[in-house]
Amino acid sequence: MNARAPDLRLAGFAAAAWLSSLAALYLSARSGLLVGAVALGGAAVGLVFAKRSPVLWIAVATLIGAGCGAGMTGARVTTRESGPLVALVRAGDPVRVEAVIRDDPRALTGSPGLPPTYLVAVDLRKVGAEDTPPLTLSARALVLAGDPGWRGLLPGQHVITRGKLMAPRGGDLRAAVVSVKEAPELIGRPSWAQRAAGVLRAGLQRACEPLPDDAGGLLPGLVVGDTSRLDPALSDDFRTTGMTHLMAVSGANVAILLGVVLFAMRWTRAGPVTRAVVCAIVLVGFVILARPSPSVVRAAAMGGIGLIGLASGRPRAALPALSAAVAVLILYDPELAADPGFALSVLATAGLLLLAPPWRDALRRKGWPPGAAEALAVPAAAQVACGPVVAGLSGAVSIVAIPANLVVVPAIAPATLLGVASAVLSPVWPAGAEFVAWLAHWPAKWLVVVATYGARVPAGALPWPDGVWGALLLAAITVALLVAARRVVVRRLVLVAALAGMLGALPVRLLASGWPPANWVMVACAVGQGDAIVLPAGPARAVVVDAGPEPDPVDHCLRRLGVRQVVLFVVSHFHVDHIGGVEGVFRGRDVLAVVGPDWPDPPAGRASVAAVAGRRSLHAVGPGWAYALGGLRLAVIGPYEPLHGTNSDPNNNSLVLRAEVDGETVLLPGDAESEEQDELLRHLGGPALHADVLKVAHHGSSYQSAEFLDAIDPAVALVSVGKDNDYGHPNASLLARLARGGARVLRTDQSGDLAAVATGRGLAVVARGAPPDR
């Protein structure tokens, strides 16, 4: 065997165990066990004929891996299908549950005005009705809790609670979902390791409190995987730029720490075994700091691969060690087979072992300095190896990921090491911990800058088929290119084609108008089943009317438009599909004023907007109120008077706005239904309602006044509506009527963000495409 060839003897076993475990998670226990038995039977037959044939030995190892993976997973799935537990789930009666917390509770923000829901992974120990003997078992479950008493619980904590059992979704080992409303009753205390981790993590968060929100929120995520303070918009930038791995504990954290330890121990001239023992101690300490949750243990296992190669004195032992680690982890916890984070960790480690060394050596042979060759080869290898999975998850291929990861390399180690030092100092010297965190935030700030600007590079992320088939397609192309690139001619052709594509496509994207289109007068954001309308008010400035049902979609829409300052935020009415995303409007932007209708219902919606507005206050406005800035004129024309006893009073007391943008008129009727529409027509008359652009009221519902629509007579009608919504919106007859009247009708559920554009020959509509799947 060539000394430079990778040792792949255990790779087939590990890959088969992984894939068979993944399949068995979606099968019944009986089917999984049957698949495992068949594979092991085939392996037994293969042993008879294998003898000295390497190919047959590989086939036998693969069958053994498949048999072990499917069999072990099928055995674990039997708990999910336990007859007594399934009976309790189907009964739907209240139960008393004794469980152990598995991982940190995660808070999911719900509708405005409502408390968050806490998702808590647990291991069930006892389950039963109050008046019956409990069922003793060991099964995984997910708790959906509304009480803040679940917040901050540490893994390993034993709890007792009461709630209702629901069926799991499948595809994992969870046997039930437990819906609870009360606070948990705590039993005993978590282990010392979990308590120590909790103290250190809390200390790091306290040390980061005085820091700016961007770097201060990133640093705990970079060091110990605590992203509770991380801005969701910044998280999206990291994802777009291909730097997601920096926001969670990964093998990179482990590699940095062990690299520093090895560098320091080089001066002691210690042997390989001694260095491996010291590194193992450091590794255990880091696991305690980052909390011994499944994700951290996974990262430590990947980092420990290098220790095996180090202790053995044989670098080639690292790849068999990786295969063995993958197989052991999968067999121990089959749920990892379906965990994207696990796949990315394994692929990144494999890329560093298989691709980075030859690429580094090739660069050095061409005269590159050793440090520069290493710095380029490592992120490139990791990105190429992880690319198919990332593309399948995101539906995009990032072309800025490799350069972005390259330029942040110098900042990762100091940010990580200083962050760890801050956490360790926090219990004994809080002031010192704050100072060290302040030092750490400077390299973290560089990561923020790269992610923020990298996410805004034109054509930085190219669309790609998502899902399994998209991942497999890119994987096949990647493997084919890696094999073919061994020939010099093919390498040169690939390089020329890539450069030609980039040089040919980027100028088009840079010189063309792109998004937003030039001279836009209104944009209807694709926010799902809700409204979010943007009117231009100058460079990087806008008036925003409504915010949709969730923060992220409206935030993303405003970022795509380049809006950094909202001069005015208008709420048409306080239903959640119009104000649920209000935090997204305020996210990272200066909002100068907030106005809404003088109507109290629903009170929770009004209170949530007022809470987010804070010092800006929520001002009530009505007919006659007007606003002007530059080429924008905005006026409230309805409701003319409060309406009571209608089909929906909040809808029929929506603010109706008339805007003029550079000579084009826009009518925004909120969710006004036929009662308010007829009332406006009576008081104002038809000519006062005419508009060039109409945002169709109430997502195109059937509650519309035909006379009202005839009076508006729009050239463009835009419908803000969610895909496959439960309300039957928009109404087909309504859309047909608008089209017969000469309007160009488009929907956000079909075309994504929609922009009405002023041209020299009238109005046009530009659709951004790629609407969100809502």
PDB file of C-alpha atoms in Angstrom, residues 132-399:
ATOM      1  CA  THR A 132     -52.245   4.598  39.056  1.00  0.00           C
ATOM      2  CA  PRO A 133     -48.810   3.037  39.586  1.00  0.00           C
ATOM      3  CA  PRO A 134     -46.278   4.793  37.334  1.00  0.00           C
ATOM      4  CA  LEU A 135     -44.648   3.162  34.346  1.00  0.00           C
ATOM      5  CA  THR A 136     -40.895   2.897  34.930  1.00  0.00           C
ATOM      6  CA  LEU A 137     -38.859   3.296  31.752  1.00  0.00           C
ATOM      7  CA  SER A 138     -35.899   5.000  30.104  1.00  0.00           C
ATOM      8  CA  ALA A 139     -37.053   6.914  27.051  1.00  0.00           C
ATOM      9  CA  ARG A 140     -36.332  10.251  25.454  1.00  0.00           C
ATOM     10  CA  ALA A 141     -38.972  12.954  25.263  1.00  0.00           C
ATOM     11  CA  LEU A 142     -39.414  16.639  24.530  1.00  0.00           C
ATOM     12  CA  VAL A 143     -41.087  18.947  27.041  1.00  0.00           C
ATOM     13  CA  LEU A 144     -43.048  21.954  25.764  1.00  0.00           C
ATOM     14  CA  ALA A 145     -43.310  24.238  28.793  1.00  0.00           C
ATOM     15  CA  GLY A 146     -44.840  27.667  29.238  1.00  0.00           C
ATOM     16  CA  ASP A 147     -43.681  28.386  32.782  1.00  0.00           C
ATOM     17  CA  PRO A 148     -40.428  30.383  33.183  1.00  0.00           C
ATOM     18  CA  GLY A 149     -39.432  27.968  35.960  1.00  0.00           C
ATOM     19  CA  TRP A 150     -38.010  25.720  33.224  1.00  0.00           C
ATOM     20  CA  ARG A 151     -35.619  28.423  32.086  1.00  0.00           C
ATOM     21  CA  GLY A 152     -32.060  27.958  33.262  1.00  0.00           C
ATOM     22  CA  LEU A 153     -32.356  24.315  34.349  1.00  0.00           C
ATOM     23  CA  LEU A 154     -29.077  22.457  34.075  1.00  0.00           C
ATOM     24  CA  PRO A 155     -28.607  19.125  32.284  1.00  0.00           C
ATOM     25  CA  GLY A 156     -28.674  16.254  34.765  1.00  0.00           C
ATOM     26  CA  GLN A 157     -31.334  17.904  36.940  1.00  0.00           C
ATOM     27  CA  HIS A 158     -34.099  15.499  38.045  1.00  0.00           C
ATOM     28  CA  VAL A 159     -37.588  17.002  37.884  1.00  0.00           C
ATOM     29  CA  ILE A 160     -41.213  16.056  38.478  1.00  0.00           C
ATOM     30  CA  THR A 161     -43.964  17.714  36.479  1.00  0.00           C
ATOM     31  CA  ARG A 162     -47.527  17.186  35.296  1.00  0.00           C
ATOM     32  CA  GLY A 163     -48.896  17.515  31.811  1.00  0.00           C
ATOM     33  CA  LYS A 164     -50.273  15.716  28.786  1.00  0.00           C
ATOM     34  CA  LEU A 165     -48.478  13.300  26.509  1.00  0.00           C
ATOM     35  CA  MET A 166     -48.539  13.785  22.752  1.00  0.00           C
ATOM     36  CA  ALA A 167     -47.226  11.617  19.938  1.00  0.00           C
ATOM     37  CA  PRO A 168     -43.703  12.376  18.668  1.00  0.00           C
ATOM     38  CA  ARG A 169     -43.034  13.381  15.066  1.00  0.00           C
ATOM     39  CA  GLY A 170     -40.826  10.347  14.323  1.00  0.00           C
ATOM     40  CA  GLY A 171     -37.359  10.264  12.820  1.00  0.00           C
ATOM     41  CA  ASP A 172     -35.655  10.274  16.223  1.00  0.00           C
ATOM     42  CA  LEU A 173     -35.695   8.320  19.480  1.00  0.00           C
ATOM     43  CA  ARG A 174     -38.201  10.526  21.291  1.00  0.00           C
ATOM     44  CA  ALA A 175     -41.060   8.449  22.593  1.00  0.00           C
ATOM     45  CA  ALA A 176     -43.383  11.338  23.479  1.00  0.00           C
ATOM     46  CA  VAL A 177     -43.874  15.081  23.674  1.00  0.00           C
ATOM     47  CA  VAL A 178     -44.958  16.370  27.081  1.00  0.00           C
ATOM     48  CA  SER A 179     -47.017  19.573  27.193  1.00  0.00           C
ATOM     49  CA  VAL A 180     -46.814  21.205  30.628  1.00  0.00           C
ATOM     50  CA  LYS A 181     -48.036  24.507  32.055  1.00  0.00           C
ATOM     51  CA  GLU A 182     -46.625  24.431  35.571  1.00  0.00           C
ATOM     52  CA  ALA A 183     -43.142  24.928  36.952  1.00  0.00           C
ATOM     53  CA  PRO A 184     -41.112  21.764  37.543  1.00  0.00           C
ATOM     54  CA  GLU A 185     -40.545  20.284  40.972  1.00  0.00           C
ATOM     55  CA  LEU A 186     -36.792  19.856  41.411  1.00  0.00           C
ATOM     56  CA  ILE A 187     -35.297  16.699  42.895  1.00  0.00           C
ATOM     57  CA  GLY A 188     -31.743  16.884  44.158  1.00  0.00           C
ATOM     58  CA  ARG A 189     -29.068  18.737  42.228  1.00  0.00           C
ATOM     59  CA  PRO A 190     -27.269  18.238  38.900  1.00  0.00           C
ATOM     60  CA  SER A 191     -23.771  16.746  38.866  1.00  0.00           C
ATOM     61  CA  TRP A 192     -20.814  18.850  39.945  1.00  0.00           C
ATOM     62  CA  ALA A 193     -19.627  19.041  36.354  1.00  0.00           C
ATOM     63  CA  GLN A 194     -22.914  20.526  35.184  1.00  0.00           C
ATOM     64  CA  ARG A 195     -22.987  22.958  38.110  1.00  0.00           C
ATOM     65  CA  ALA A 196     -19.421  24.019  37.386  1.00  0.00           C
ATOM     66  CA  ALA A 197     -20.265  24.503  33.728  1.00  0.00           C
ATOM     67  CA  GLY A 198     -23.306  26.582  34.690  1.00  0.00           C
ATOM     68  CA  VAL A 199     -21.212  28.840  36.943  1.00  0.00           C
ATOM     69  CA  LEU A 200     -18.554  29.389  34.275  1.00  0.00           C
ATOM     70  CA  ARG A 201     -21.044  30.003  31.461  1.00  0.00           C
ATOM     71  CA  ALA A 202     -23.032  32.457  33.559  1.00  0.00           C
ATOM     72  CA  GLY A 203     -19.794  34.194  34.513  1.00  0.00           C
ATOM     73  CA  LEU A 204     -18.817  34.565  30.858  1.00  0.00           C
ATOM     74  CA  GLN A 205     -22.203  36.069  30.040  1.00  0.00           C
ATOM     75  CA  ARG A 206     -21.844  38.564  32.901  1.00  0.00           C
ATOM     76  CA  ALA A 207     -18.365  39.486  31.697  1.00  0.00           C
ATOM     77  CA  CYS A 208     -19.774  40.101  28.200  1.00  0.00           C
ATOM     78  CA  GLU A 209     -22.706  42.260  29.354  1.00  0.00           C
ATOM     79  CA  PRO A 210     -20.851  45.593  29.035  1.00  0.00           C
ATOM     80  CA  LEU A 211     -19.721  44.737  25.493  1.00  0.00           C
ATOM     81  CA  PRO A 212     -21.568  45.789  22.309  1.00  0.00           C
ATOM     82  CA  ASP A 213     -24.452  43.517  21.394  1.00  0.00           C
ATOM     83  CA  ASP A 214     -22.840  42.077  18.252  1.00  0.00           C
ATOM     84  CA  ALA A 215     -19.455  40.973  19.576  1.00  0.00           C
ATOM     85  CA  GLY A 216     -20.788  40.513  23.124  1.00  0.00           C
ATOM     86  CA  GLY A 217     -23.457  38.131  21.865  1.00  0.00           C
ATOM     87  CA  LEU A 218     -21.073  36.241  19.587  1.00  0.00           C
ATOM     88  CA  LEU A 219     -18.264  35.646  22.101  1.00  0.00           C
ATOM     89  CA  PRO A 220     -20.158  33.193  24.397  1.00  0.00           C
ATOM     90  CA  GLY A 221     -21.350  31.318  21.303  1.00  0.00           C
ATOM     91  CA  LEU A 222     -17.835  31.127  19.910  1.00  0.00           C
ATOM     92  CA  VAL A 223     -16.362  29.910  23.211  1.00  0.00           C
ATOM     93  CA  VAL A 224     -19.015  27.677  24.798  1.00  0.00           C
ATOM     94  CA  GLY A 225     -21.891  27.550  22.297  1.00  0.00           C
ATOM     95  CA  ASP A 226     -24.164  29.886  24.302  1.00  0.00           C
ATOM     96  CA  THR A 227     -26.052  31.883  21.641  1.00  0.00           C
ATOM     97  CA  SER A 228     -28.837  33.179  23.897  1.00  0.00           C
ATOM     98  CA  ARG A 229     -27.751  36.797  23.378  1.00  0.00           C
ATOM     99  CA  LEU A 230     -26.797  36.482  19.701  1.00  0.00           C
ATOM    100  CA  ASP A 231     -28.718  38.749  17.329  1.00  0.00           C
ATOM    101  CA  PRO A 232     -30.741  36.592  14.886  1.00  0.00           C
ATOM    102  CA  ALA A 233     -29.798  38.941  12.036  1.00  0.00           C
ATOM    103  CA  LEU A 234     -26.114  38.415  12.787  1.00  0.00           C
ATOM    104  CA  SER A 235     -26.741  34.675  12.927  1.00  0.00           C
ATOM    105  CA  ASP A 236     -28.199  34.881   9.408  1.00  0.00           C
ATOM    106  CA  ASP A 237     -25.111  36.764   8.217  1.00  0.00           C
ATOM    107  CA  PHE A 238     -22.849  34.020   9.573  1.00  0.00           C
ATOM    108  CA  ARG A 239     -24.975  31.401   7.839  1.00  0.00           C
ATOM    109  CA  THR A 240     -24.933  33.270   4.512  1.00  0.00           C
ATOM    110  CA  THR A 241     -21.175  33.740   4.686  1.00  0.00           C
ATOM    111  CA  GLY A 242     -20.510  30.087   5.479  1.00  0.00           C
ATOM    112  CA  MET A 243     -19.281  30.780   9.012  1.00  0.00           C
ATOM    113  CA  THR A 244     -22.054  29.036  10.965  1.00  0.00           C
ATOM    114  CA  HIS A 245     -19.582  26.664  12.603  1.00  0.00           C
ATOM    115  CA  LEU A 246     -18.121  29.592  14.562  1.00  0.00           C
ATOM    116  CA  MET A 247     -21.363  30.168  16.464  1.00  0.00           C
ATOM    117  CA  ALA A 248     -21.370  26.778  18.185  1.00  0.00           C
ATOM    118  CA  VAL A 249     -18.962  24.491  19.964  1.00  0.00           C
ATOM    119  CA  SER A 250     -17.210  22.417  17.320  1.00  0.00           C
ATOM    120  CA  GLY A 251     -14.045  20.526  16.670  1.00  0.00           C
ATOM    121  CA  ALA A 252     -12.456  23.876  15.768  1.00  0.00           C
ATOM    122  CA  ASN A 253     -12.658  25.018  19.406  1.00  0.00           C
ATOM    123  CA  VAL A 254     -11.044  21.792  20.505  1.00  0.00           C
ATOM    124  CA  ALA A 255      -8.345  22.008  17.846  1.00  0.00           C
ATOM    125  CA  ILE A 256      -7.437  25.562  18.877  1.00  0.00           C
ATOM    126  CA  LEU A 257      -7.063  24.672  22.541  1.00  0.00           C
ATOM    127  CA  LEU A 258      -5.100  21.507  21.871  1.00  0.00           C
ATOM    128  CA  GLY A 259      -2.919  23.305  19.339  1.00  0.00           C
ATOM    129  CA  VAL A 260      -1.931  25.909  21.923  1.00  0.00           C
ATOM    130  CA  VAL A 261      -1.230  23.190  24.504  1.00  0.00           C
ATOM    131  CA  LEU A 262       0.910  21.236  22.046  1.00  0.00           C
ATOM    132  CA  PHE A 263       2.790  24.369  21.059  1.00  0.00           C
ATOM    133  CA  ALA A 264       3.520  25.115  24.707  1.00  0.00           C
ATOM    134  CA  MET A 265       4.584  21.537  25.417  1.00  0.00           C
ATOM    135  CA  ARG A 266       6.964  21.483  22.490  1.00  0.00           C
ATOM    136  CA  TRP A 267       9.472  23.276  24.714  1.00  0.00           C
ATOM    137  CA  THR A 268       9.274  20.514  27.353  1.00  0.00           C
ATOM    138  CA  ARG A 269      10.359  17.830  24.869  1.00  0.00           C
ATOM    139  CA  ALA A 270       7.672  15.544  26.281  1.00  0.00           C
ATOM    140  CA  GLY A 271       6.952  12.325  24.423  1.00  0.00           C
ATOM    141  CA  PRO A 272       3.809  11.632  22.378  1.00  0.00           C
ATOM    142  CA  VAL A 273       2.060   9.756  25.207  1.00  0.00           C
ATOM    143  CA  THR A 274       2.707  12.528  27.743  1.00  0.00           C
ATOM    144  CA  ARG A 275       1.461  15.175  25.335  1.00  0.00           C
ATOM    145  CA  ALA A 276      -1.651  13.127  24.628  1.00  0.00           C
ATOM    146  CA  VAL A 277      -2.376  12.739  28.374  1.00  0.00           C
ATOM    147  CA  VAL A 278      -2.053  16.488  28.980  1.00  0.00           C
ATOM    148  CA  CYS A 279      -4.250  17.218  25.988  1.00  0.00           C
ATOM    149  CA  ALA A 280      -6.822  14.726  27.281  1.00  0.00           C
ATOM    150  CA  ILE A 281      -6.933  16.566  30.616  1.00  0.00           C
ATOM    151  CA  VAL A 282      -7.420  19.880  28.815  1.00  0.00           C
ATOM    152  CA  LEU A 283     -10.117  18.255  26.678  1.00  0.00           C
ATOM    153  CA  VAL A 284     -12.027  17.067  29.742  1.00  0.00           C
ATOM    154  CA  GLY A 285     -11.771  20.541  31.248  1.00  0.00           C
ATOM    155  CA  PHE A 286     -13.127  22.124  28.092  1.00  0.00           C
ATOM    156  CA  VAL A 287     -16.046  19.693  28.016  1.00  0.00           C
ATOM    157  CA  ILE A 288     -16.897  20.733  31.577  1.00  0.00           C
ATOM    158  CA  LEU A 289     -16.686  24.428  30.617  1.00  0.00           C
ATOM    159  CA  ALA A 290     -18.802  24.081  27.480  1.00  0.00           C
ATOM    160  CA  ARG A 291     -21.173  21.711  29.302  1.00  0.00           C
ATOM    161  CA  PRO A 292     -21.145  17.962  28.602  1.00  0.00           C
ATOM    162  CA  SER A 293     -24.172  18.050  26.320  1.00  0.00           C
ATOM    163  CA  PRO A 294     -24.397  15.746  23.279  1.00  0.00           C
ATOM    164  CA  SER A 295     -23.127  18.424  20.880  1.00  0.00           C
ATOM    165  CA  VAL A 296     -20.115  19.200  23.058  1.00  0.00           C
ATOM    166  CA  VAL A 297     -19.279  15.537  23.558  1.00  0.00           C
ATOM    167  CA  ARG A 298     -19.503  15.124  19.785  1.00  0.00           C
ATOM    168  CA  ALA A 299     -17.074  17.998  19.243  1.00  0.00           C
ATOM    169  CA  ALA A 300     -14.713  16.569  21.867  1.00  0.00           C
ATOM    170  CA  ALA A 301     -14.806  13.189  20.159  1.00  0.00           C
ATOM    171  CA  MET A 302     -13.863  14.795  16.856  1.00  0.00           C
ATOM    172  CA  GLY A 303     -11.059  16.713  18.570  1.00  0.00           C
ATOM    173  CA  GLY A 304      -9.886  13.555  20.277  1.00  0.00           C
ATOM    174  CA  ILE A 305      -9.198  11.973  16.893  1.00  0.00           C
ATOM    175  CA  GLY A 306      -5.965  13.908  16.698  1.00  0.00           C
ATOM    176  CA  LEU A 307      -4.969  12.661  20.143  1.00  0.00           C
ATOM    177  CA  ILE A 308      -5.047   9.068  18.965  1.00  0.00           C
ATOM    178  CA  GLY A 309      -2.810   9.866  16.031  1.00  0.00           C
ATOM    179  CA  LEU A 310      -0.513  11.807  18.348  1.00  0.00           C
ATOM    180  CA  ALA A 311      -0.264   9.081  20.999  1.00  0.00           C
ATOM    181  CA  SER A 312       0.386   6.396  18.412  1.00  0.00           C
ATOM    182  CA  GLY A 313       2.998   8.488  16.652  1.00  0.00           C
ATOM    183  CA  ARG A 314       1.288   7.588  13.367  1.00  0.00           C
ATOM    184  CA  PRO A 315      -0.609  10.444  11.660  1.00  0.00           C
ATOM    185  CA  ARG A 316      -2.273   7.923   9.321  1.00  0.00           C
ATOM    186  CA  ALA A 317      -3.996   6.449  12.379  1.00  0.00           C
ATOM    187  CA  ALA A 318      -6.187   9.558  12.562  1.00  0.00           C
ATOM    188  CA  LEU A 319      -8.521   8.502   9.737  1.00  0.00           C
ATOM    189  CA  PRO A 320      -9.258   5.014  11.117  1.00  0.00           C
ATOM    190  CA  ALA A 321      -9.744   6.711  14.479  1.00  0.00           C
ATOM    191  CA  LEU A 322     -12.272   9.066  12.893  1.00  0.00           C
ATOM    192  CA  SER A 323     -14.135   6.113  11.372  1.00  0.00           C
ATOM    193  CA  ALA A 324     -14.112   4.280  14.687  1.00  0.00           C
ATOM    194  CA  ALA A 325     -15.320   7.388  16.538  1.00  0.00           C
ATOM    195  CA  VAL A 326     -18.165   7.874  14.070  1.00  0.00           C
ATOM    196  CA  ALA A 327     -19.250   4.264  14.419  1.00  0.00           C
ATOM    197  CA  VAL A 328     -19.047   4.290  18.226  1.00  0.00           C
ATOM    198  CA  LEU A 329     -20.973   7.557  18.529  1.00  0.00           C
ATOM    199  CA  ILE A 330     -23.669   6.405  16.101  1.00  0.00           C
ATOM    200  CA  LEU A 331     -24.106   3.062  17.854  1.00  0.00           C
ATOM    201  CA  TYR A 332     -24.183   4.768  21.247  1.00  0.00           C
ATOM    202  CA  ASP A 333     -26.609   7.495  20.161  1.00  0.00           C
ATOM    203  CA  PRO A 334     -28.383   6.684  16.860  1.00  0.00           C
ATOM    204  CA  GLU A 335     -30.062  10.116  16.846  1.00  0.00           C
ATOM    205  CA  LEU A 336     -26.727  11.574  15.748  1.00  0.00           C
ATOM    206  CA  ALA A 337     -27.288   9.949  12.360  1.00  0.00           C
ATOM    207  CA  ALA A 338     -29.960  12.558  11.617  1.00  0.00           C
ATOM    208  CA  ASP A 339     -28.117  15.512  13.211  1.00  0.00           C
ATOM    209  CA  PRO A 340     -26.772  17.999  10.613  1.00  0.00           C
ATOM    210  CA  GLY A 341     -24.264  19.283  13.158  1.00  0.00           C
ATOM    211  CA  PHE A 342     -22.797  15.804  13.525  1.00  0.00           C
ATOM    212  CA  ALA A 343     -22.517  15.452   9.763  1.00  0.00           C
ATOM    213  CA  LEU A 344     -20.744  18.807   9.470  1.00  0.00           C
ATOM    214  CA  SER A 345     -18.318  17.919  12.278  1.00  0.00           C
ATOM    215  CA  VAL A 346     -17.428  14.590  10.694  1.00  0.00           C
ATOM    216  CA  LEU A 347     -17.084  16.000   7.186  1.00  0.00           C
ATOM    217  CA  ALA A 348     -14.987  18.940   8.358  1.00  0.00           C
ATOM    218  CA  THR A 349     -12.667  16.591  10.242  1.00  0.00           C
ATOM    219  CA  ALA A 350     -12.436  14.272   7.255  1.00  0.00           C
ATOM    220  CA  GLY A 351     -11.650  17.220   4.981  1.00  0.00           C
ATOM    221  CA  LEU A 352      -8.847  18.312   7.279  1.00  0.00           C
ATOM    222  CA  LEU A 353      -7.399  14.789   7.291  1.00  0.00           C
ATOM    223  CA  LEU A 354      -7.824  13.889   3.620  1.00  0.00           C
ATOM    224  CA  LEU A 355      -7.751  17.125   1.635  1.00  0.00           C
ATOM    225  CA  ALA A 356      -5.860  19.724   3.634  1.00  0.00           C
ATOM    226  CA  PRO A 357      -2.439  17.942   3.831  1.00  0.00           C
ATOM    227  CA  PRO A 358      -2.004  17.295   0.075  1.00  0.00           C
ATOM    228  CA  TRP A 359      -3.321  20.763  -0.783  1.00  0.00           C
ATOM    229  CA  ARG A 360      -0.956  22.326   1.745  1.00  0.00           C
ATOM    230  CA  ASP A 361       1.983  20.340   0.412  1.00  0.00           C
ATOM    231  CA  ALA A 362       1.109  21.240  -3.184  1.00  0.00           C
ATOM    232  CA  LEU A 363       1.050  24.933  -2.313  1.00  0.00           C
ATOM    233  CA  ARG A 364       4.395  24.658  -0.526  1.00  0.00           C
ATOM    234  CA  ARG A 365       5.939  22.966  -3.568  1.00  0.00           C
ATOM    235  CA  LYS A 366       4.808  25.957  -5.590  1.00  0.00           C
ATOM    236  CA  GLY A 367       6.694  28.284  -3.270  1.00  0.00           C
ATOM    237  CA  TRP A 368       4.008  29.313  -0.798  1.00  0.00           C
ATOM    238  CA  PRO A 369       5.208  30.043   2.757  1.00  0.00           C
ATOM    239  CA  PRO A 370       4.261  27.223   5.175  1.00  0.00           C
ATOM    240  CA  GLY A 371       1.926  29.396   7.255  1.00  0.00           C
ATOM    241  CA  ALA A 372       0.106  30.781   4.228  1.00  0.00           C
ATOM    242  CA  ALA A 373      -0.251  27.332   2.674  1.00  0.00           C
ATOM    243  CA  GLU A 374      -1.738  25.964   5.901  1.00  0.00           C
ATOM    244  CA  ALA A 375      -4.055  28.955   6.314  1.00  0.00           C
ATOM    245  CA  LEU A 376      -5.504  28.509   2.821  1.00  0.00           C
ATOM    246  CA  ALA A 377      -5.661  24.700   2.723  1.00  0.00           C
ATOM    247  CA  VAL A 378      -7.478  24.224   6.044  1.00  0.00           C
ATOM    248  CA  PRO A 379     -10.599  26.408   5.448  1.00  0.00           C
ATOM    249  CA  ALA A 380     -10.750  25.353   1.803  1.00  0.00           C
ATOM    250  CA  ALA A 381     -10.701  21.650   2.707  1.00  0.00           C
ATOM    251  CA  ALA A 382     -13.320  22.073   5.435  1.00  0.00           C
ATOM    252  CA  GLN A 383     -15.575  24.113   3.150  1.00  0.00           C
ATOM    253  CA  VAL A 384     -15.340  21.676   0.232  1.00  0.00           C
ATOM    254  CA  ALA A 385     -16.075  18.715   2.510  1.00  0.00           C
ATOM    255  CA  CYS A 386     -19.054  20.418   4.202  1.00  0.00           C
ATOM    256  CA  GLY A 387     -20.384  22.117   1.056  1.00  0.00           C
ATOM    257  CA  PRO A 388     -22.913  19.442  -0.004  1.00  0.00           C
ATOM    258  CA  VAL A 389     -24.582  19.310   3.419  1.00  0.00           C
ATOM    259  CA  VAL A 390     -24.661  23.102   3.738  1.00  0.00           C
ATOM    260  CA  ALA A 391     -26.141  23.418   0.246  1.00  0.00           C
ATOM    261  CA  GLY A 392     -28.796  20.823   1.017  1.00  0.00           C
ATOM    262  CA  LEU A 393     -29.768  22.637   4.206  1.00  0.00           C
ATOM    263  CA  SER A 394     -29.735  26.196   2.871  1.00  0.00           C
ATOM    264  CA  GLY A 395     -30.604  25.793  -0.801  1.00  0.00           C
ATOM    265  CA  ALA A 396     -27.579  27.920  -1.740  1.00  0.00           C
ATOM    266  CA  VAL A 397     -23.882  27.589  -2.512  1.00  0.00           C
ATOM    267  CA  SER A 398     -21.729  30.294  -0.983  1.00  0.00           C
ATOM    268  CA  ILE A 399     -18.831  31.563  -3.094  1.00  0.00           C
TER     269      ILE A 399
END
